[in-house]
Coordinates of C-alpha atoms in Angstrom, one line a residue:
Chain J
M16 CA -0.3 -0.4 0.4
I17 CA 1.0 3.3 -0.7
F18 CA 0.7 6.7 1.7
E19 CA 0.3 10.3 1.2
D20 CA 1.3 13.1 3.1
T21 CA -1.9 13.4 3.4
D22 CA -2.6 10.3 4.8
F23 CA -1.0 11.5 8.5
R24 CA -2.3 14.0 10.9
Q25 CA 0.7 15.4 12.4
E26 CA 0.1 16.6 16.2
L27 CA 2.2 18.5 19.4
L28 CA 2.4 16.0 22.3
D29 CA 0.4 17.7 25.3
T30 CA 3.7 17.6 28.2
E31 CA 1.2 18.4 31.0
N32 CA -1.4 15.3 30.2
P33 CA -0.3 12.7 31.7
L34 CA -2.2 10.2 29.5
D35 CA -1.1 11.5 26.2
V36 CA 2.7 10.9 27.7
K37 CA 1.8 7.7 28.8
L38 CA 0.7 6.5 24.9
L39 CA 4.0 8.0 24.1
Q40 CA 5.8 6.2 26.6
T41 CA 4.0 3.2 25.2
F42 CA 4.6 3.5 21.7
L43 CA 8.3 3.8 22.4
K44 CA 9.0 1.6 24.9
K45 CA 8.6 -1.0 22.2
Y46 CA 11.3 0.5 20.0
D47 CA 14.2 0.6 23.6
F48 CA 13.6 4.3 24.5
D49 CA 13.0 5.2 27.9
F50 CA 11.0 8.5 26.8
N51 CA 11.3 11.4 30.1
P52 CA 9.1 14.0 28.7
E53 CA 11.3 16.3 30.8
E54 CA 14.8 16.3 28.4
V55 CA 12.7 17.8 25.6
D56 CA 11.7 21.0 25.1
F57 CA 8.8 19.8 22.8
T58 CA 7.9 16.5 21.4
M59 CA 5.8 16.1 17.5
I60 CA 3.6 13.2 16.3
V61 CA 2.5 11.9 13.4
Y62 CA -0.8 9.5 13.3
N63 CA -2.7 7.8 10.5
L64 CA -6.0 8.2 10.1
N65 CA -6.8 5.5 12.4
D66 CA -5.2 7.6 14.6
D67 CA -2.7 5.0 15.6
I68 CA 1.3 6.5 16.5
I69 CA 3.0 5.7 13.2
G70 CA 6.0 8.0 14.6
T71 CA 7.7 10.5 16.5
G72 CA 10.0 13.0 17.2
S73 CA 11.2 15.7 20.0
L74 CA 13.5 18.7 20.6
Y75 CA 15.6 19.4 23.6
K76 CA 17.5 22.9 22.2
N77 CA 19.6 21.9 19.2
T78 CA 19.4 17.8 19.6
L79 CA 16.5 16.0 18.0
K80 CA 15.8 13.3 20.4
Y81 CA 13.9 10.0 20.1
V82 CA 12.8 10.3 16.8
V83 CA 11.3 6.6 15.9
I84 CA 8.8 5.7 13.1
A85 CA 7.3 2.4 13.5
P86 CA 8.7 -0.1 10.8
E87 CA 5.5 -0.7 8.4
F88 CA 5.4 3.3 7.8
R89 CA 9.5 3.7 7.1
E90 CA 8.8 3.5 3.9
T91 CA 6.7 6.6 3.9
T92 CA 7.4 10.3 4.3
A93 CA 6.7 10.4 7.6
F94 CA 10.7 10.1 9.0
S95 CA 11.3 13.2 6.5
I96 CA 7.9 14.9 7.4
V97 CA 9.2 14.5 11.5
V98 CA 12.9 15.3 10.8
T99 CA 11.6 17.9 8.9
Y100 CA 9.7 19.8 11.8
L101 CA 12.0 19.2 13.8
T102 CA 14.9 21.3 12.4
D103 CA 12.9 24.1 11.1
K104 CA 12.2 24.9 15.3
G105 CA 16.1 24.1 16.3
L106 CA 17.5 26.7 13.2
E107 CA 15.1 29.0 14.5
N108 CA 17.3 29.7 17.3
Y109 CA 20.6 27.9 16.8
K110 CA 22.9 27.9 13.5
Q111 CA 23.0 23.6 13.4
C112 CA 21.1 20.4 15.1
F113 CA 22.5 17.4 16.1
V114 CA 21.5 14.0 16.5
Y115 CA 22.6 11.7 18.0
T116 CA 21.7 8.2 16.7
K117 CA 22.8 4.1 16.1
P118 CA 25.5 3.7 13.6
T119 CA 23.3 2.0 11.9
T120 CA 20.5 4.4 11.0
A121 CA 22.6 6.6 10.6
K122 CA 22.6 6.1 6.4
L123 CA 18.9 7.3 6.7
F124 CA 19.2 10.9 8.4
K125 CA 22.8 10.9 5.9
A126 CA 19.9 10.5 2.8
L127 CA 18.2 13.7 4.2
G128 CA 21.3 15.6 4.2
F129 CA 22.3 15.3 7.1
S130 CA 26.4 15.1 7.8
L131 CA 28.0 12.3 10.2
I132 CA 30.3 14.0 12.3
T133 CA 31.8 10.7 13.7
T134 CA 30.7 7.2 15.5
A135 CA 31.5 5.6 19.0
E136 CA 30.5 1.7 18.3
P137 CA 28.5 0.4 19.2
I138 CA 25.9 2.1 19.9
Y139 CA 26.4 6.1 18.5
A140 CA 27.0 8.2 15.3
V141 CA 26.3 12.3 15.8
L142 CA 25.0 13.7 12.9
E143 CA 24.9 17.7 11.9
F144 CA 22.2 19.8 9.8
G145 CA 22.4 23.3 9.5
Y146 CA 23.6 26.8 8.7
K147 CA 27.6 26.1 9.7
T148 CA 29.0 22.6 10.4
I149 CA 32.1 21.7 11.7
K150 CA 33.7 22.6 8.9
D151 CA 33.3 26.0 9.1
Y152 CA 34.8 25.5 12.8
Q153 CA 38.0 24.4 11.3
K154 CA 38.0 27.4 9.1
K155 CA 37.3 29.9 12.3
L156 CA 40.7 27.6 14.1
E157 CA 42.6 27.9 10.9
K158 CA 42.3 32.0 10.9
L159 CA 43.0 31.6 14.7
K160 CA 46.2 29.3 14.3
V161 CA 50.1 29.8 15.4
K162 CA 52.7 29.5 13.3
T163 CA 55.1 28.0 14.9
V164 CA 58.7 26.6 14.2
T165 CA 58.6 23.3 16.5
E166 CA 55.8 20.1 16.9
N167 CA 56.3 21.3 20.6
V168 CA 51.9 22.4 20.0
A169 CA 49.9 21.4 23.0
A170 CA 46.2 21.9 24.1
V171 CA 44.5 21.8 27.2
V172 CA 40.8 22.5 27.5
V173 CA 39.0 23.9 30.6
N174 CA 35.6 25.0 32.0
C175 CA 36.6 26.5 34.7
N176 CA 34.3 27.0 36.6
P177 CA 35.8 28.7 38.6
F178 CA 39.4 29.5 37.7
T179 CA 41.0 28.2 40.5
I180 CA 45.2 27.9 41.1
G181 CA 45.3 23.8 40.3
H182 CA 44.2 24.9 36.8
R183 CA 46.8 27.4 36.7
Y184 CA 49.0 24.9 37.1
L185 CA 48.4 22.8 34.9
I186 CA 48.6 25.5 32.3
E187 CA 52.0 27.0 33.4
K188 CA 53.3 23.6 33.0
A189 CA 52.0 23.0 29.9
S190 CA 53.0 26.5 28.5
K191 CA 56.6 26.0 30.1
E192 CA 56.7 22.8 28.4
N193 CA 55.6 23.3 25.2
E194 CA 56.2 26.6 22.4
I195 CA 52.5 26.5 21.8
V196 CA 49.9 26.1 24.0
Y197 CA 45.9 26.3 22.7
L198 CA 43.7 26.5 25.8
F199 CA 40.1 26.0 25.4
V200 CA 37.3 27.2 27.2
V201 CA 34.0 25.8 27.0
S202 CA 31.8 28.0 26.0
E203 CA 28.6 26.3 26.8
N204 CA 26.3 28.1 29.3
L205 CA 25.0 25.5 31.8
S206 CA 27.7 25.6 34.3
A207 CA 27.6 28.1 37.4
F208 CA 29.7 30.7 36.2
T209 CA 29.2 32.0 32.9
F210 CA 30.9 31.4 29.4
E211 CA 31.7 35.2 29.9
V212 CA 33.4 35.2 33.6
R213 CA 34.8 32.2 33.4
W214 CA 36.8 33.4 30.4
K215 CA 37.4 37.1 32.1
L216 CA 39.0 35.4 35.2
I217 CA 41.4 33.0 32.8
E218 CA 42.2 35.9 31.1
E219 CA 43.4 37.9 33.3
G220 CA 44.8 35.0 35.7
I221 CA 47.6 34.3 32.8
T222 CA 48.9 37.3 31.2
D223 CA 51.8 35.7 31.9
L224 CA 51.7 33.6 29.8
K225 CA 52.3 34.3 26.5
N226 CA 52.7 31.5 24.5
V227 CA 48.8 30.4 25.2
I228 CA 46.2 31.3 23.2
M229 CA 42.3 31.3 23.8
L230 CA 39.4 29.6 22.0
A231 CA 36.1 28.9 22.2
T232 CA 35.0 25.6 22.3
G233 CA 32.2 26.4 19.6
P234 CA 29.5 23.6 19.8
Y235 CA 32.1 20.9 19.4
I236 CA 33.5 20.4 22.5
V237 CA 32.2 19.3 26.1
S238 CA 28.7 20.8 24.6
G239 CA 25.4 20.0 25.5
A240 CA 25.3 18.9 22.2
I241 CA 27.9 16.4 22.0
F242 CA 28.6 15.7 25.7
P243 CA 25.1 15.5 27.5
N244 CA 26.0 13.6 30.1
Y245 CA 28.6 16.0 30.5
F246 CA 26.1 18.4 32.8
L247 CA 23.6 16.2 33.8
K248 CA 23.1 17.0 37.8
N249 CA 24.0 13.5 39.2
E250 CA 27.6 11.7 38.4
S251 CA 27.8 8.7 36.6
W252 CA 29.9 6.4 34.9
N253 CA 28.3 4.0 32.7
L254 CA 27.9 3.2 29.3
V255 CA 26.1 6.1 28.0
S256 CA 29.0 8.7 29.0
Q257 CA 31.8 6.2 28.2
K258 CA 30.4 6.5 24.9
Q259 CA 29.5 10.1 24.6
A260 CA 33.5 11.0 25.4
E261 CA 34.7 9.1 23.5
I262 CA 32.7 11.0 20.7
D263 CA 34.2 14.3 22.0
V264 CA 37.6 12.7 22.0
N265 CA 37.1 11.9 18.4
I266 CA 36.1 14.8 17.4
F267 CA 38.8 16.4 19.1
T268 CA 40.9 14.0 17.1
T269 CA 39.7 14.2 13.4
Y270 CA 39.1 17.8 13.1
I271 CA 40.8 20.1 15.9
A272 CA 44.3 18.6 16.9
P273 CA 44.8 18.5 13.1
I274 CA 44.0 21.4 11.7
L275 CA 46.1 23.3 14.8
N276 CA 49.2 20.9 14.4
I277 CA 48.4 19.6 18.3
K278 CA 50.5 16.7 19.2
K279 CA 49.5 16.4 22.9
R280 CA 47.2 17.2 25.4
Y281 CA 47.4 17.8 29.4
I282 CA 44.9 16.9 31.4
G283 CA 44.9 17.0 35.4
S284 CA 44.1 13.8 37.4
E285 CA 40.5 13.3 38.1
N286 CA 39.7 11.9 41.9
Y287 CA 35.8 12.9 42.8
C288 CA 34.3 13.4 39.6
L289 CA 33.4 10.2 37.9
T290 CA 32.2 11.7 33.8
T291 CA 35.6 13.1 34.2
K292 CA 37.1 10.2 34.9
A293 CA 35.3 8.8 32.0
Y294 CA 36.9 11.9 29.6
N295 CA 40.0 11.2 30.7
T296 CA 39.4 7.3 30.0
A297 CA 38.2 7.8 26.4
M298 CA 41.6 10.0 26.2
H299 CA 43.9 7.8 27.7
K300 CA 42.5 5.3 24.7
I301 CA 41.9 7.2 21.8
L302 CA 44.2 10.4 22.1
P303 CA 47.8 7.8 21.9
E304 CA 46.8 5.8 19.1
N305 CA 46.2 9.1 16.7
G306 CA 49.9 10.5 17.6
I307 CA 48.6 12.5 20.7
K308 CA 50.5 12.5 23.6
V309 CA 48.3 13.0 26.9
I310 CA 50.6 14.3 29.7
E311 CA 48.8 13.6 33.0
Y312 CA 49.4 15.9 35.9
E313 CA 48.5 14.8 39.3
R314 CA 46.1 17.6 40.9
I315 CA 47.8 19.5 43.6
S316 CA 47.1 20.2 47.5
V317 CA 47.1 23.1 49.8
N318 CA 48.0 22.4 53.8
G319 CA 48.4 18.8 53.3
K320 CA 48.4 16.2 50.4
D321 CA 44.7 15.1 50.6
N322 CA 43.5 18.9 49.9
Y323 CA 43.3 18.5 46.8
I324 CA 42.1 21.6 45.1
S325 CA 38.7 21.3 43.1
A326 CA 36.3 24.0 41.3
S327 CA 33.7 21.9 42.5
K328 CA 34.7 22.4 46.2
V329 CA 35.1 26.0 45.9
R330 CA 31.4 26.1 44.7
E331 CA 31.3 23.6 47.7
A332 CA 32.3 25.9 49.8
I333 CA 29.9 28.9 48.3
K334 CA 27.3 27.2 48.9
E335 CA 28.3 26.8 52.6
D336 CA 29.1 30.6 53.0
K337 CA 32.4 28.9 54.1
L338 CA 34.7 31.1 51.1
N339 CA 37.1 32.6 53.2
E340 CA 38.5 28.8 54.0
F341 CA 39.3 28.3 50.1
L342 CA 40.3 31.4 49.8
N343 CA 44.2 29.9 49.3
F344 CA 42.4 27.9 46.5
L345 CA 42.0 31.1 44.4
P346 CA 44.2 33.2 41.9
E347 CA 43.9 36.3 42.1
S348 CA 41.3 37.0 39.6
T349 CA 39.2 34.8 40.6
K350 CA 39.3 36.0 44.1
N351 CA 38.5 39.6 43.6
F352 CA 35.7 38.6 41.2
L353 CA 34.2 36.8 44.4
L354 CA 35.1 38.9 46.7
S355 CA 33.1 41.6 44.7
A356 CA 29.6 42.5 44.8
E357 CA 30.2 41.1 40.6
S358 CA 29.8 38.1 41.7
D359 CA 26.7 38.1 43.8
S360 CA 23.8 36.7 41.3
I361 CA 26.4 33.5 40.2
K362 CA 27.1 33.1 44.3
A363 CA 23.0 33.6 45.1
K364 CA 22.3 30.9 41.4
I365 CA 24.8 27.8 43.6
K366 CA 23.1 28.3 46.6
Q367 CA 20.0 27.2 45.5
S368 CA 21.5 24.9 42.4
T369 CA 21.6 21.3 43.1
A370 CA 23.5 20.5 39.8
R371 CA 28.0 19.5 39.5
H372 CA 29.0 21.9 37.3
Chain B
M248 CA 17.5 43.2 -2.1
E249 CA 19.1 42.6 0.8
I250 CA 18.6 39.3 3.5
L251 CA 17.3 40.4 6.8
K252 CA 17.1 37.3 8.7
K253 CA 18.2 33.7 8.9
S254 CA 14.5 31.5 6.3
Q255 CA 14.2 28.0 4.9
S256 CA 11.4 26.0 3.1
G257 CA 11.3 23.0 1.4
S258 CA 11.3 19.6 3.6
F259 CA 13.5 16.7 3.6
E260 CA 11.3 14.6 1.4
S261 CA 12.2 12.5 -1.2
S262 CA 10.8 14.9 -4.8
D263 CA 11.2 18.1 -3.0
I264 CA 14.0 20.7 -1.9
I265 CA 14.8 22.3 1.4
I266 CA 16.8 25.2 1.0
L267 CA 18.2 27.6 4.7
I268 CA 19.1 31.1 3.8
E269 CA 21.4 33.2 6.2
P270 CA 22.6 36.8 6.2
V271 CA 25.9 37.7 5.4
E272 CA 28.6 40.6 6.3
P273 CA 27.9 43.2 3.4
N274 CA 29.9 43.1 0.4
S275 CA 30.6 39.0 1.3
G276 CA 29.6 37.7 -2.1
R277 CA 27.6 34.8 -2.1
N278 CA 27.8 31.9 -0.4
I279 CA 26.2 28.8 -2.1
D280 CA 26.7 25.1 -1.0
I281 CA 24.6 22.6 -3.3
D282 CA 23.7 19.3 -2.4
S283 CA 21.3 17.3 -4.2
S284 CA 21.1 13.0 -5.0
V285 CA 21.7 13.6 -8.2
M286 CA 24.3 15.7 -8.5
L287 CA 26.3 14.8 -10.7
E288 CA 23.7 14.8 -13.8
Y289 CA 22.2 18.1 -12.4
G290 CA 23.9 20.3 -10.1
D291 CA 24.4 22.8 -12.6
T292 CA 21.0 23.1 -13.4
I293 CA 20.8 23.8 -9.8
K294 CA 23.5 26.0 -8.7
A295 CA 21.8 28.1 -12.4
L296 CA 18.5 28.0 -11.2
I297 CA 19.9 29.7 -7.9
T298 CA 21.9 32.1 -9.6
S299 CA 19.5 33.7 -11.8
K300 CA 16.5 33.3 -8.8
L301 CA 19.2 35.6 -6.6
D302 CA 19.9 37.7 -10.2
S303 CA 16.6 38.9 -10.1
Y304 CA 16.1 39.8 -6.4
N305 CA 19.2 41.4 -6.9
I306 CA 20.7 40.3 -4.2
S307 CA 24.5 40.1 -4.1
D308 CA 25.3 38.5 -0.3
I309 CA 24.1 35.3 1.2
H310 CA 24.7 32.0 2.5
L311 CA 21.9 30.2 0.8
I312 CA 22.0 25.9 1.6
A313 CA 20.3 23.5 -0.8
K314 CA 20.1 19.7 0.1
D315 CA 18.6 18.7 -3.0
K316 CA 15.8 15.4 -2.8
G317 CA 15.1 15.3 -7.0
A318 CA 12.5 18.0 -7.0
L319 CA 11.6 19.7 -10.2
E320 CA 12.5 22.4 -11.6
L321 CA 9.1 24.3 -10.4
T322 CA 9.7 23.2 -6.9
I323 CA 12.8 24.8 -6.8
N324 CA 12.0 27.7 -7.6
A325 CA 8.6 27.6 -5.6
R326 CA 11.7 27.3 -2.7
L327 CA 13.8 29.6 -3.2
E328 CA 11.2 32.1 -4.1
T329 CA 9.8 31.4 -0.2
A330 CA 12.7 31.2 1.4
I331 CA 14.0 34.3 0.1
K332 CA 11.2 36.7 0.5
R333 CA 11.1 35.5 4.2
A334 CA 14.5 35.6 4.7
C335 CA 14.0 39.7 3.1
N336 CA 11.0 39.8 5.0
I337 CA 8.7 40.7 2.1
Q338 CA 6.6 37.3 2.2
K339 CA 2.7 38.7 1.6
A340 CA -0.4 36.9 2.8
T341 CA 0.9 33.2 3.9
M342 CA 0.7 32.0 7.2
H343 CA 5.0 31.4 8.0

């Protein structure tokens, strides 16, 4: 039987209505998806004229989620109806849309015009579509690239939420041991300290390190789209986090390191957060195979060996109103900022929040 | 005519084309990316259609992305016209 577009009806899911949500959950359960309405901004559903659900898809920011078409309707236009609607909405506010899917279904999105960024076998492939692609990010990096005479080029990726003397130590090490250091600052604004503030505190704190070039990570390194679990409230070390971390590291080795000729990546050892630990594991696994050396430094401590410096301890201290005990964790730029009224709104936000980052 | 905002038209469906338009810096020229399932045979035709449509609207600075799935000429023209009118804010009497 051949279906026409007019045989289908599309609707938005009323997430306030538990019956509607239940209906969709039952549909998605058949295909091994646990639908959580809190993880999406909206959900669209395609029905046939019998009012059976034949397909669905959701959008969270610019990421397509839970895109499923019932097997007997996969030859129809239902799939492109769902994807067209979701990307149309996503591109209203973003330069590109991302989709995480199984490597075996990546070809369906490719056939629509999405381009494959990378895969983490056997569970994930990431694709994108829109005004900007990873090639544009590469062009941007190309412009910011600094000519070097040696191969001694390193990268450090930091969130710095907020900037501590631990971060400073790692960056300084890299700066001393290399000709050029590219310092990538996570630009996703999902952390307690905004991107602008994090950037400013780092910039002020490393003015003496002349060979360090600061860059924004854009949507491709540790972003809400590429590595969503990094920003989850509860840390986790499961297959999903591990594979998301691998996607992130694959992007770094395939698209970023070759452009800037990066041969080393500096990381701090992780003693607290399981998600960051998963990230470090992925780096140790993937980077050396691709000719990039991982240089891991133990975190530094103050007043005794066990008192490791960590940004999450600083946020914890702000939350419990005992920042004064942790001032020795902070470089001048962060200290001055946190002791000034400028940081009042951020401190208030941290006091209310339960998030990790 | 000047591109004022991002716009989109068409769909991912077979025999259709999806057009994305975004504004660029003045005097940076036309940046046109075409991808088609029939690129080898009709890539140049699609390019020519886009160029002549942009000429007729006097648009010199634009970033245009076209993902074609075998659309007919009249479909391509209709999608282009809609996207351009949306981007230039000159679309009348249709729902967006």
